Tab-separated table of C-alpha atoms and ligand atoms in Angstrom:
chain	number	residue	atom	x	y	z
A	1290	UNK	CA	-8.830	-1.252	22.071
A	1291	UNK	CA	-6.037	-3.123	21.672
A	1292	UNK	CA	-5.099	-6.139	19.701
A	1293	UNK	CA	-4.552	-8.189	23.149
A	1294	UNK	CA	-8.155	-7.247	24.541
A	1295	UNK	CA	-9.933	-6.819	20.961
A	1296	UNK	CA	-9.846	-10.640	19.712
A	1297	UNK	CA	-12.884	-10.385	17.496
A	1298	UNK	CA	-13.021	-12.607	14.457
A	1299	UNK	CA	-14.145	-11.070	10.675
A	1300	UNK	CA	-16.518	-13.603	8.772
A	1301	UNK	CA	-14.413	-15.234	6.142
A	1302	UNK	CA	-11.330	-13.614	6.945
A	1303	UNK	CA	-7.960	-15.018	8.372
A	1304	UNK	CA	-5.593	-11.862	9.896
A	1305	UNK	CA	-2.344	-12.085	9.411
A	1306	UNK	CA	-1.483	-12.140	12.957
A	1307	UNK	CA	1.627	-13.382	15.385
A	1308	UNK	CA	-0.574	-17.040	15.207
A	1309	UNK	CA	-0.361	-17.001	11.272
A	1310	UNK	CA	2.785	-15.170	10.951
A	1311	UNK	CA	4.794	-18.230	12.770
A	1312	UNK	CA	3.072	-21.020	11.372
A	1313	UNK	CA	3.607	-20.014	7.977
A	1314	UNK	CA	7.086	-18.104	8.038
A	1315	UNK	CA	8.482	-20.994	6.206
A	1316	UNK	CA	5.625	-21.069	3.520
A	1317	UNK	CA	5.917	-17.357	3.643
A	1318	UNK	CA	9.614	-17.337	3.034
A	1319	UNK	CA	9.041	-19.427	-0.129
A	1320	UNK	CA	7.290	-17.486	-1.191
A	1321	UNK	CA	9.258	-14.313	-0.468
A	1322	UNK	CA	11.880	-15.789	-2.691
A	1323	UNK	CA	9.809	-16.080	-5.828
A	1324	UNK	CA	10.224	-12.187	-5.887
A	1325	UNK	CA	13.595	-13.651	-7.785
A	1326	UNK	CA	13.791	-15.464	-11.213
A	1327	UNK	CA	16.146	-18.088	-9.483
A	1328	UNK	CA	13.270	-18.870	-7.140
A	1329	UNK	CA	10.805	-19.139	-9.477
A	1330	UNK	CA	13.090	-21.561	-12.120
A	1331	UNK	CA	13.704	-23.810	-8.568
A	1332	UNK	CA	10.285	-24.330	-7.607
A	1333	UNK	CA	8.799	-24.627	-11.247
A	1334	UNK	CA	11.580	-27.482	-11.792
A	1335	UNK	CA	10.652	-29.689	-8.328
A	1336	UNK	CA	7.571	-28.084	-7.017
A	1337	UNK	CA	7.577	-30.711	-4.195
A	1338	UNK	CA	11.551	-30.382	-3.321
A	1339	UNK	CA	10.978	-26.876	-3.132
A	1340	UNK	CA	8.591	-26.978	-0.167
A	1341	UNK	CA	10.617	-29.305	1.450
A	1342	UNK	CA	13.938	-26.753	1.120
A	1343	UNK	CA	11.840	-24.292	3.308
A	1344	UNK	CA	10.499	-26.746	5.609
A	1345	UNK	CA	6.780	-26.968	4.624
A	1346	UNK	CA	4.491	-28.818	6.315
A	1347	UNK	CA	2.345	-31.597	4.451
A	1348	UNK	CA	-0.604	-29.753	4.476
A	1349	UNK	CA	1.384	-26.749	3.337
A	1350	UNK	CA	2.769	-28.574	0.768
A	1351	UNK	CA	-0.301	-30.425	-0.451
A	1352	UNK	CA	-2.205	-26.861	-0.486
A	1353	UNK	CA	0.716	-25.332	-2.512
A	1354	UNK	CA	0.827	-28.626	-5.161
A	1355	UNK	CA	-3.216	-28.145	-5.317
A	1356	UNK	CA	-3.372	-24.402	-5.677
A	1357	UNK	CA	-5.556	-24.108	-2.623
A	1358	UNK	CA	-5.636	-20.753	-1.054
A	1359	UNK	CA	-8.232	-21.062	0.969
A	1360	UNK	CA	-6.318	-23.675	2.997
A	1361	UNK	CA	-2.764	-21.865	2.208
A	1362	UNK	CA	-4.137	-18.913	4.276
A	1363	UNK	CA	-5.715	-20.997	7.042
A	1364	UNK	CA	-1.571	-22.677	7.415
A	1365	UNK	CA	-0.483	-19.074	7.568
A	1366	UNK	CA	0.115	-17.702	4.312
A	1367	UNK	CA	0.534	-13.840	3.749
A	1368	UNK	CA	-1.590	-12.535	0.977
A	1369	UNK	CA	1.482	-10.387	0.255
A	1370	UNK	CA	3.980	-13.486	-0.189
A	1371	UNK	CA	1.294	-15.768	-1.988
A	1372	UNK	CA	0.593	-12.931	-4.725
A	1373	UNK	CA	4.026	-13.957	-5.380
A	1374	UNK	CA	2.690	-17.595	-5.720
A	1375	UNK	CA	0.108	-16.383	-7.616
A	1376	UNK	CA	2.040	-14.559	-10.095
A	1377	UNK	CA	4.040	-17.741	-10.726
A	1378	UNK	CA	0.761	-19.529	-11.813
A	1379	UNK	CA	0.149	-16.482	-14.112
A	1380	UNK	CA	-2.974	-15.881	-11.744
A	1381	UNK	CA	-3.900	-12.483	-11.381
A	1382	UNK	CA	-6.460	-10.971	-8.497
A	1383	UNK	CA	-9.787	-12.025	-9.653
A	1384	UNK	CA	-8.433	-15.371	-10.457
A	1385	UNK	CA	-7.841	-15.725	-6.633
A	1386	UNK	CA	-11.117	-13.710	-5.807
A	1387	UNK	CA	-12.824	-16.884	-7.758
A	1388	UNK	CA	-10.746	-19.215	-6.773
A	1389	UNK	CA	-11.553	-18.365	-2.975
A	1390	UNK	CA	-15.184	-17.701	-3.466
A	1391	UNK	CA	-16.063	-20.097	-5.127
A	1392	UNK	CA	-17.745	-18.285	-8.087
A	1393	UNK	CA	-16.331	-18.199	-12.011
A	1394	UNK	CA	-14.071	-15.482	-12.900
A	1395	UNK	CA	-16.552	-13.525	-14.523
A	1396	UNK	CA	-19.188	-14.144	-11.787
A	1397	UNK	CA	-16.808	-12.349	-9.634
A	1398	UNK	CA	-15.503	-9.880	-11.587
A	1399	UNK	CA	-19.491	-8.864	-11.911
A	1400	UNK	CA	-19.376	-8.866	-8.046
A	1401	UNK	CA	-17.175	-6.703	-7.825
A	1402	UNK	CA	-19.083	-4.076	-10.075
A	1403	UNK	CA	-21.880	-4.486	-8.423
A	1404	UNK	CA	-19.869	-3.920	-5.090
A	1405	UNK	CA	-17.953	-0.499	-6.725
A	1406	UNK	CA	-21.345	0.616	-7.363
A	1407	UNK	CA	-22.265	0.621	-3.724
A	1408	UNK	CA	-25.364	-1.934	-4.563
B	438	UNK	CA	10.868	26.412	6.907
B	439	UNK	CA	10.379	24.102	3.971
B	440	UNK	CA	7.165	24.497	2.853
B	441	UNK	CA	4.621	22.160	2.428
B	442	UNK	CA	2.256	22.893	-0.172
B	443	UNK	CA	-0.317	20.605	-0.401
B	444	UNK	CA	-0.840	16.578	-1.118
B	445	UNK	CA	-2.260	14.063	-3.114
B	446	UNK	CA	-4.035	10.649	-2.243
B	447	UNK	CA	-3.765	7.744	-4.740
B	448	UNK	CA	-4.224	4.269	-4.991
B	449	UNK	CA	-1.042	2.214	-6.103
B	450	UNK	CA	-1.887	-1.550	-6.810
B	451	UNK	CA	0.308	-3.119	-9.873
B	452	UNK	CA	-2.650	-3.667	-12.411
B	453	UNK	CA	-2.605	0.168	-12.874
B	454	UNK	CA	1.307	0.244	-13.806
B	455	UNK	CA	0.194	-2.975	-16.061
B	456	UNK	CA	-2.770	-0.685	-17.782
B	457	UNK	CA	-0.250	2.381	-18.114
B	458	UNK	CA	2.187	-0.593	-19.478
B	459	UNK	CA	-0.401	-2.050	-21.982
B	460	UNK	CA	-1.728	1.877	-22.815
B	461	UNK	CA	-5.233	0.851	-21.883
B	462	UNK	CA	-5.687	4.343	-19.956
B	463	UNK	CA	-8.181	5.286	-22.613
B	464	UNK	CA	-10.338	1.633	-22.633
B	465	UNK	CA	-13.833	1.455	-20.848
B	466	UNK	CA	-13.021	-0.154	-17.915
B	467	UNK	CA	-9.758	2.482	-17.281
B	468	UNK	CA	-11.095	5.242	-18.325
B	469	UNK	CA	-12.870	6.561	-14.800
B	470	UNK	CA	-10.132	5.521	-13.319
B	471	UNK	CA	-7.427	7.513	-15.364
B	472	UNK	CA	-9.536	10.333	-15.551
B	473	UNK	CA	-9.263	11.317	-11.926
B	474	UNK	CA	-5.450	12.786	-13.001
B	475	UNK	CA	-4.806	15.246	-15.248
B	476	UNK	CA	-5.606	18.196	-12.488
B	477	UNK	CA	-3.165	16.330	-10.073
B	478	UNK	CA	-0.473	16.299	-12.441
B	479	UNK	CA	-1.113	19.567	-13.882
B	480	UNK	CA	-0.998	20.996	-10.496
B	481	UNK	CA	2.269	18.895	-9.834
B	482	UNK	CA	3.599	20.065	-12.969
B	483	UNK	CA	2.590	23.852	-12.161
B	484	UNK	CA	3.749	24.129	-8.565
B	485	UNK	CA	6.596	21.532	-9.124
B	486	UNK	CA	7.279	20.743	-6.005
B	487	UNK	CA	11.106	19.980	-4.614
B	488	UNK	CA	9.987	17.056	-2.374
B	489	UNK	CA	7.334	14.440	-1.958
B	490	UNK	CA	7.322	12.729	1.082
B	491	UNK	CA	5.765	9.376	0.040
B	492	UNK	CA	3.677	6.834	2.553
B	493	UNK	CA	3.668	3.926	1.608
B	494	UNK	CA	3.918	0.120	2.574
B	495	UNK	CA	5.896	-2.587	1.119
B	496	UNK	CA	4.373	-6.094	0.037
B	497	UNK	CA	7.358	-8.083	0.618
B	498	UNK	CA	9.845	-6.728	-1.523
B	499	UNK	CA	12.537	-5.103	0.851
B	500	UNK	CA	11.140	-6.374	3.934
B	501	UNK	CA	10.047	-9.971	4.651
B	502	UNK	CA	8.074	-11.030	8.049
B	503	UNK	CA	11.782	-12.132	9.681
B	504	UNK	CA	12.185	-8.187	10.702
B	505	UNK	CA	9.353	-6.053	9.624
B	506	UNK	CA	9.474	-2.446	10.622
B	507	UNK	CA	6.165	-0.943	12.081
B	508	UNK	CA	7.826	2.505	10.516
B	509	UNK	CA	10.384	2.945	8.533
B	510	UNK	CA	11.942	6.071	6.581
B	511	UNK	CA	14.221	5.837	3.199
B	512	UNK	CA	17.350	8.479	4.248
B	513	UNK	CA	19.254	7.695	0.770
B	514	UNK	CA	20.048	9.406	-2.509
B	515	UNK	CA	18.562	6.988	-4.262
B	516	UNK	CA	16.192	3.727	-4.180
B	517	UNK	CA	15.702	1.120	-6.490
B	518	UNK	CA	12.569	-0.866	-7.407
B	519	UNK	CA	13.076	-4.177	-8.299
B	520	UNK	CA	10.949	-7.937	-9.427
B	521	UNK	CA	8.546	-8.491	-7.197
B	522	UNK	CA	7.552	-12.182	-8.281
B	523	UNK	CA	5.078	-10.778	-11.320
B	524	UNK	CA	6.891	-9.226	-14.420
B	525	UNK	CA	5.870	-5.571	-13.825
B	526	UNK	CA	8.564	-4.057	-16.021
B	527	UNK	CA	10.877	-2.547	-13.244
B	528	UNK	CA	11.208	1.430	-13.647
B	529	UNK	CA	14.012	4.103	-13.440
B	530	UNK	CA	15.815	5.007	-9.909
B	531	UNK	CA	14.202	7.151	-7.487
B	532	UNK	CA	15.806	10.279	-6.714
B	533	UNK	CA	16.105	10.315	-2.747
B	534	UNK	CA	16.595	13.793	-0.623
B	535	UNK	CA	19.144	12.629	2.222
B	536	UNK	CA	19.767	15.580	3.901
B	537	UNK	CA	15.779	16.290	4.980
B	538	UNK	CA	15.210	12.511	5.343
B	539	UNK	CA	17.569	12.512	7.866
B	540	UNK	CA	16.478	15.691	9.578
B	541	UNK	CA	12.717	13.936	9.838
B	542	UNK	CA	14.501	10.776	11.368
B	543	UNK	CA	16.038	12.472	13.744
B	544	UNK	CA	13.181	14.581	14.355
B	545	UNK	CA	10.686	11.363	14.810
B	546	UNK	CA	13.231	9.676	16.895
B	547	UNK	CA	13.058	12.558	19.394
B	548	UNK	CA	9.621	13.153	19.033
B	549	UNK	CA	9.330	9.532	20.300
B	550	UNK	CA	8.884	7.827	16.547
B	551	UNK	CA	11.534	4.897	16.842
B	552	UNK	CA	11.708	4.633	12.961
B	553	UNK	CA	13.852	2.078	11.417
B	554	UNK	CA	15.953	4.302	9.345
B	555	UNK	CA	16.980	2.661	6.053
B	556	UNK	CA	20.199	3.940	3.968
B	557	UNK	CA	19.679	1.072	1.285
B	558	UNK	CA	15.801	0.380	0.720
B	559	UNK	CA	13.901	-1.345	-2.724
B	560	UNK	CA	10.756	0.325	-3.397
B	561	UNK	CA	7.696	-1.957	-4.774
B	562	UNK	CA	4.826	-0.735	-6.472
B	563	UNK	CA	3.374	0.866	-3.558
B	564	UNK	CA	5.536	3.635	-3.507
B	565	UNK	CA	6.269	3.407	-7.558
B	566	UNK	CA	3.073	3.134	-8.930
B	567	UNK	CA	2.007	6.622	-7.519
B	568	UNK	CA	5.211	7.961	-9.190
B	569	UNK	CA	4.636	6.572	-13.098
B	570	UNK	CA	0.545	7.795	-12.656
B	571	UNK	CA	1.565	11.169	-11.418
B	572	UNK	CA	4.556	11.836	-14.040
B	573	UNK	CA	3.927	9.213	-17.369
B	574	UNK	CA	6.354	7.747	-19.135
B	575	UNK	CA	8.343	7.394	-15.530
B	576	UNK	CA	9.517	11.364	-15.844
B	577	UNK	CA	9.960	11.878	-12.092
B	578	UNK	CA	13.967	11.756	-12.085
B	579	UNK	CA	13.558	15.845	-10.810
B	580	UNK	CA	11.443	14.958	-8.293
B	581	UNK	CA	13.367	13.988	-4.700
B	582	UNK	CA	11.565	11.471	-2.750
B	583	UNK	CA	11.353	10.561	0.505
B	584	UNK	CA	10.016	6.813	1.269
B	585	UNK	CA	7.774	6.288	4.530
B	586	UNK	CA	6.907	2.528	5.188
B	587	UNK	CA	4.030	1.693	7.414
B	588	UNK	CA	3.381	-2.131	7.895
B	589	UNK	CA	0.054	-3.202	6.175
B	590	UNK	CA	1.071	-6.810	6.180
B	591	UNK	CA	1.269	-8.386	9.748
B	592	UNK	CA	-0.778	-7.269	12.974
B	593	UNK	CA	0.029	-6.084	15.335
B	594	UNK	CA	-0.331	-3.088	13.017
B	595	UNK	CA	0.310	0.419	14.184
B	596	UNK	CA	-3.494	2.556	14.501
B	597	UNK	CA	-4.985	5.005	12.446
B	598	UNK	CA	-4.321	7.553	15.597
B	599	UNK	CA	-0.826	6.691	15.786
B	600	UNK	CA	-0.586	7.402	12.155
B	601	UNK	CA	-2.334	10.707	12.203
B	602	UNK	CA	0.454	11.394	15.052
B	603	UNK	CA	3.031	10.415	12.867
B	604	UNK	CA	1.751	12.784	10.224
B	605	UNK	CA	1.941	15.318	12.915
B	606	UNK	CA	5.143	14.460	13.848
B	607	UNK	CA	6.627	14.614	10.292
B	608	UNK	CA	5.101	17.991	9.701
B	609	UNK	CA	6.727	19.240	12.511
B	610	UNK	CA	9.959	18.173	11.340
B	611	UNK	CA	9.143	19.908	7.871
B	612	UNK	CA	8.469	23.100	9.159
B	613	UNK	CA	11.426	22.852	11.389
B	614	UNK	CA	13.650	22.232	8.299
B	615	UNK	CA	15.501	25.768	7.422
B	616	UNK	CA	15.509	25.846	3.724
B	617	UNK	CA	12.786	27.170	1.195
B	618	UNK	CA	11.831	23.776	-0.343
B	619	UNK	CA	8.708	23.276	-1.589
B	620	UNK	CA	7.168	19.803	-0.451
B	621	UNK	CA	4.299	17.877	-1.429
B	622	UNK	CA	2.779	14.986	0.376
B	623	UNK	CA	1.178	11.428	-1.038
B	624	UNK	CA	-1.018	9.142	0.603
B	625	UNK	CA	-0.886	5.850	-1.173
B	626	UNK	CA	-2.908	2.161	-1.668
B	627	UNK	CA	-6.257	1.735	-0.607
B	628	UNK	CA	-9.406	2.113	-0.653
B	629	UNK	CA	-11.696	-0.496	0.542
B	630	UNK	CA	-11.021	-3.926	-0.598
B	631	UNK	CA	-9.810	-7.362	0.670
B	632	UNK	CA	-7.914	-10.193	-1.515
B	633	UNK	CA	-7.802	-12.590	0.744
B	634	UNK	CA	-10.295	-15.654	1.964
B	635	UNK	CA	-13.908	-16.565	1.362
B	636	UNK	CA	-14.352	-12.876	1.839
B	637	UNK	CA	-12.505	-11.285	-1.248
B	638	UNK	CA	-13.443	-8.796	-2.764
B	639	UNK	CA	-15.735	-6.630	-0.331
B	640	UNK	CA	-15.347	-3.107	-1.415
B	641	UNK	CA	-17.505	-0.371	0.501
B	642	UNK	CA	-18.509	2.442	-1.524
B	643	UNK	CA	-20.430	4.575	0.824
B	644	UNK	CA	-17.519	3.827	4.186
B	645	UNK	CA	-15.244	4.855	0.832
B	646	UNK	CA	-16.501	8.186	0.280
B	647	UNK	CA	-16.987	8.804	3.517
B	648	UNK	CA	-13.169	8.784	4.830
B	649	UNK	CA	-12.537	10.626	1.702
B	650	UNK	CA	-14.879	13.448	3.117
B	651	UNK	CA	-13.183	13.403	6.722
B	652	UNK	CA	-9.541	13.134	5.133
B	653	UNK	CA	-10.604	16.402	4.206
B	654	UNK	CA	-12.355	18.752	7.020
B	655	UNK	CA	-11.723	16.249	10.247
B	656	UNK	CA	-9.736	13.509	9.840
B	657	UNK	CA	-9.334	13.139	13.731
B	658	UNK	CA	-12.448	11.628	12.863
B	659	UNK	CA	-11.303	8.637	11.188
B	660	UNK	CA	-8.590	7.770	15.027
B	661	UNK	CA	-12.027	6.134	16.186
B	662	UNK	CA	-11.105	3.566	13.938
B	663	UNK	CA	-9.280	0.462	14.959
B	664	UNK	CA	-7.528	-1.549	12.633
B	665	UNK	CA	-9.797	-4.089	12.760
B	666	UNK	CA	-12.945	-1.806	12.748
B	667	UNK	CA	-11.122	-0.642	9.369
B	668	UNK	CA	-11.094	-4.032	8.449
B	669	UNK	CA	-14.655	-5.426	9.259
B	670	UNK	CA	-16.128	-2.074	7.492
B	671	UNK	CA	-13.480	-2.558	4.414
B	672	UNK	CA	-12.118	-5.154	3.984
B	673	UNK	CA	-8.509	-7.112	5.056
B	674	UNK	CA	-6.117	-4.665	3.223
B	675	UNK	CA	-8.375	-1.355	3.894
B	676	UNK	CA	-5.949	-0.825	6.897
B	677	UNK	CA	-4.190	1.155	3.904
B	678	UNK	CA	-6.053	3.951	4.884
B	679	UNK	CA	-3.877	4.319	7.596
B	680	UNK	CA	-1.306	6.071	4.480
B	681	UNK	CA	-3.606	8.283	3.482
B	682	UNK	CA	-4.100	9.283	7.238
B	683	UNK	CA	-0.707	9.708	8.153
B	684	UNK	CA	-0.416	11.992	5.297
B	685	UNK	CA	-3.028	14.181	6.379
B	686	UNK	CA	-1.423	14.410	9.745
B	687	UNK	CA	1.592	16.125	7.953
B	688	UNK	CA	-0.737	18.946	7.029
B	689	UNK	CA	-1.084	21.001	9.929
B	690	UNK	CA	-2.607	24.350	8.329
B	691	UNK	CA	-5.130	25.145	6.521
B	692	UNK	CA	-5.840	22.590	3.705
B	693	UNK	CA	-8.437	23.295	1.059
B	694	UNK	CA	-9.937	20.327	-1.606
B	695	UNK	CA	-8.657	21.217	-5.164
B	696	UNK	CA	-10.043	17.793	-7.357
B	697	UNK	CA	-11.511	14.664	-5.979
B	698	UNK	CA	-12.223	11.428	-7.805
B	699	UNK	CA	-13.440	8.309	-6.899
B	700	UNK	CA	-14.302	4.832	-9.045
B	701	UNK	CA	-14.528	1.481	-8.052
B	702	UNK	CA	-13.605	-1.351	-8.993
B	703	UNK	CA	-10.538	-0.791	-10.237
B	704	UNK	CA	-8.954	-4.408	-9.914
B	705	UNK	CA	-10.315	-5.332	-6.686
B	706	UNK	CA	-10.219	-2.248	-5.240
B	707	UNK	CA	-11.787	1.258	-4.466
B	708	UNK	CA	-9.782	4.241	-6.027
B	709	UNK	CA	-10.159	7.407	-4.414
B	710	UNK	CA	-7.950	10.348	-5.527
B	711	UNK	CA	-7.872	13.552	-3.637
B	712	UNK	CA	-5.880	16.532	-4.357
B	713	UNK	CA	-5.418	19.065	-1.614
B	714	UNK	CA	-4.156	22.553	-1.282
B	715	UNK	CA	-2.047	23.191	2.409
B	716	UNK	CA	-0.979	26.427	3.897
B	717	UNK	CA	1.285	26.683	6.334
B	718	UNK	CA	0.056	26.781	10.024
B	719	UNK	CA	1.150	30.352	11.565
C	976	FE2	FE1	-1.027	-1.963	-1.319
């Protein structure tokens, strides 16, 4: 099926689809430049002033300033591009799998055990 | 005819080039992990293959969402890697193979596989990763690479049976090349897992194992797969499968399991490894 006529929606999952992909190509783009020391140095000095250069929205901005990814995905945020954000904060992947969830670090880190283990 | 020999499957997130980094290959939680590759790189290192032809997709380090390739081929002599936002230690240049790339694009092209064909092209960690577990200490110089991009980042996405026909495709290509190189396939990133929303990590053992099994003795199998099917069963980012698919579609003999390994979690992922013997169809 394709993805015109398949339109489903997965539980606690945003795709990264045309919908997401325009609303957050400037909070994407941001993003995209933290793959660069220059970028990072920028946005570290004026987080705010930074959001504004790509033309973030206010929710975008306030869910960058907050370190919400929840909402950051929701406003169209790649994954891809905010594992760059992420990196910045010195965040690796089961800080954001706690962050998201909801759970401590080391409550999800047990999850995902439990998960590898097929339980 | 070059000659393709067999392939390889591998995961390729960055925590494992921050393990090999750190030389925690040998702690508990590594250890089932980096046991799955000794027979893959003694194999590797035994039939020393001229070529790998490397699937992989990038995570926003040569291409960003304002032109993103649904395929794309490296046709250089050589390819960088480069910072992708998270102080991985960048690693040595990768040695390209120009003159076959460019055969395959051509080949795809008419075939009806309108790649974007890239003469300058950074490679993240999906496609170096794969290279630092297979040779250690980043001692792949010898080997000649050739870079296949699929786009794992923004749907519309292209299907797991459109990647099993690009396999096809770039077999054909291969065995239409007229020179007596040896060349060996990976299928890279993966398995199940998703790092993104209220959903992270998912990882699905059993679907896992499963698509490891088909990979193997019928992976037209794994076309009745959607993306989103893929996705609902896996997780957000198990549409990597879709790498390890294509590569099987390059392996149009007979192809024989060598080594298998699987562990999860590695990160937040499922690691499968598969190693996989090929002779040429007649
Ligand atoms: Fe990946």
């Amino acid at each position: 099926m394709s993805y015109i006529d398949d339109q489903r929606e997965v539980e606690g999952t945003v795709l990264f689809d045309h919908r997401m992909a325009k609303k957050g190509y400037g909070l994407n783009k941001m993003c995209f430049s933290f793959n660069g020391q220059v970028g990072r140095d920028e946005f570290s000095q004026d987080e705010a002033a930074y959001c504004d250069k790509f033309g973030l929205s206010e929710v975008q901005k306030k869910a960058i300033l907050d370190k919400d990814i929840l909402t950051l995905l929701k406003e169209g945020g790649s994954i891809y591009y905010l594992a760059k954000f992420a990196g910045l904060l010195k965040l690796n992947m089961q800080d954001i799998g706690a962050l998201q969830t909801g759970m401590s670090v080391d409550e999800f880190k047990a999850m995902l055990v439990k998960n590898g283990q097929g339980k | 005819m070059a000659n393709i020999i067999g392939a390889v499957t591998t995961s390729h997130i960055p925590a494992i080039a921050n393990a090999m980094a750190n030389k925690l290959e040998e702690t508990p939680y590594w250890k089932p992990f980096f046991d799955g590759y000794p027979p893959v790189r003694e194999w590797l290192n035994e039939k020393k293959p001229d070529v790998i032809v490397l699937f992989y997709n990038d995570h926003g380090l040569e291409f960003f969402i304002d032109k993103k390739p649904t395929f794309s081929i490296g046709v250089a002599d050589e390819y960088h890697n480069a910072d992708e936002g998270w102080g991985i230690a960048t690693i040595p240049p990768v040695t390209g193979e120009s003159e076959l790339s460019w055969h395959i694009a051509n080949s795809l092209v008419h075939d009806g596989f309108d790649m974007t064909i890239c003469q300058e092209m950074k490679v993240d960690h999906g496609l170096t990763v794969p290279l630092s577990l297979m040779w250690p200490g980043n001692d792949y110089g010898h080997v000649k690479v050739i870079p296949v991009c699929i786009n794992c980042e923004q749907h519309p996405m292209p299907q797991p049976r459109r990647c099993l026909e690009l396999g096809k495709a770039i077999g054909r290509a291969i065995e239409s090349f007229d020179s007596d190189m040896k060349v060996a396939v990976f299928g890279t990133g993966g398995l199940s897992h998703q790092l993104d929303g209220e959903r992270a990590g998912i990882i699905n053992r059993e679907f896992d194992l499963e698509c490891m099994d088909n990979l193997v003795s019928d992976p037209e199998a794994l076309t009745k797969f959607s993306n989103l099917d893929l996705i609902e069963i896996g997780g957000a980012q198990a549409v990597e499968l879709n790498m390890w698919i294509a590569m099987r579609g390059v392996l149009r003999g007979k192809v024989t399991e060598l080594h298998r390994n699987y562990h999860a979690p590695i990160s937040n992922t499922g690691s499968g490894v598969l190693l996989l013997d090929h002779e040429m169809p007649d």
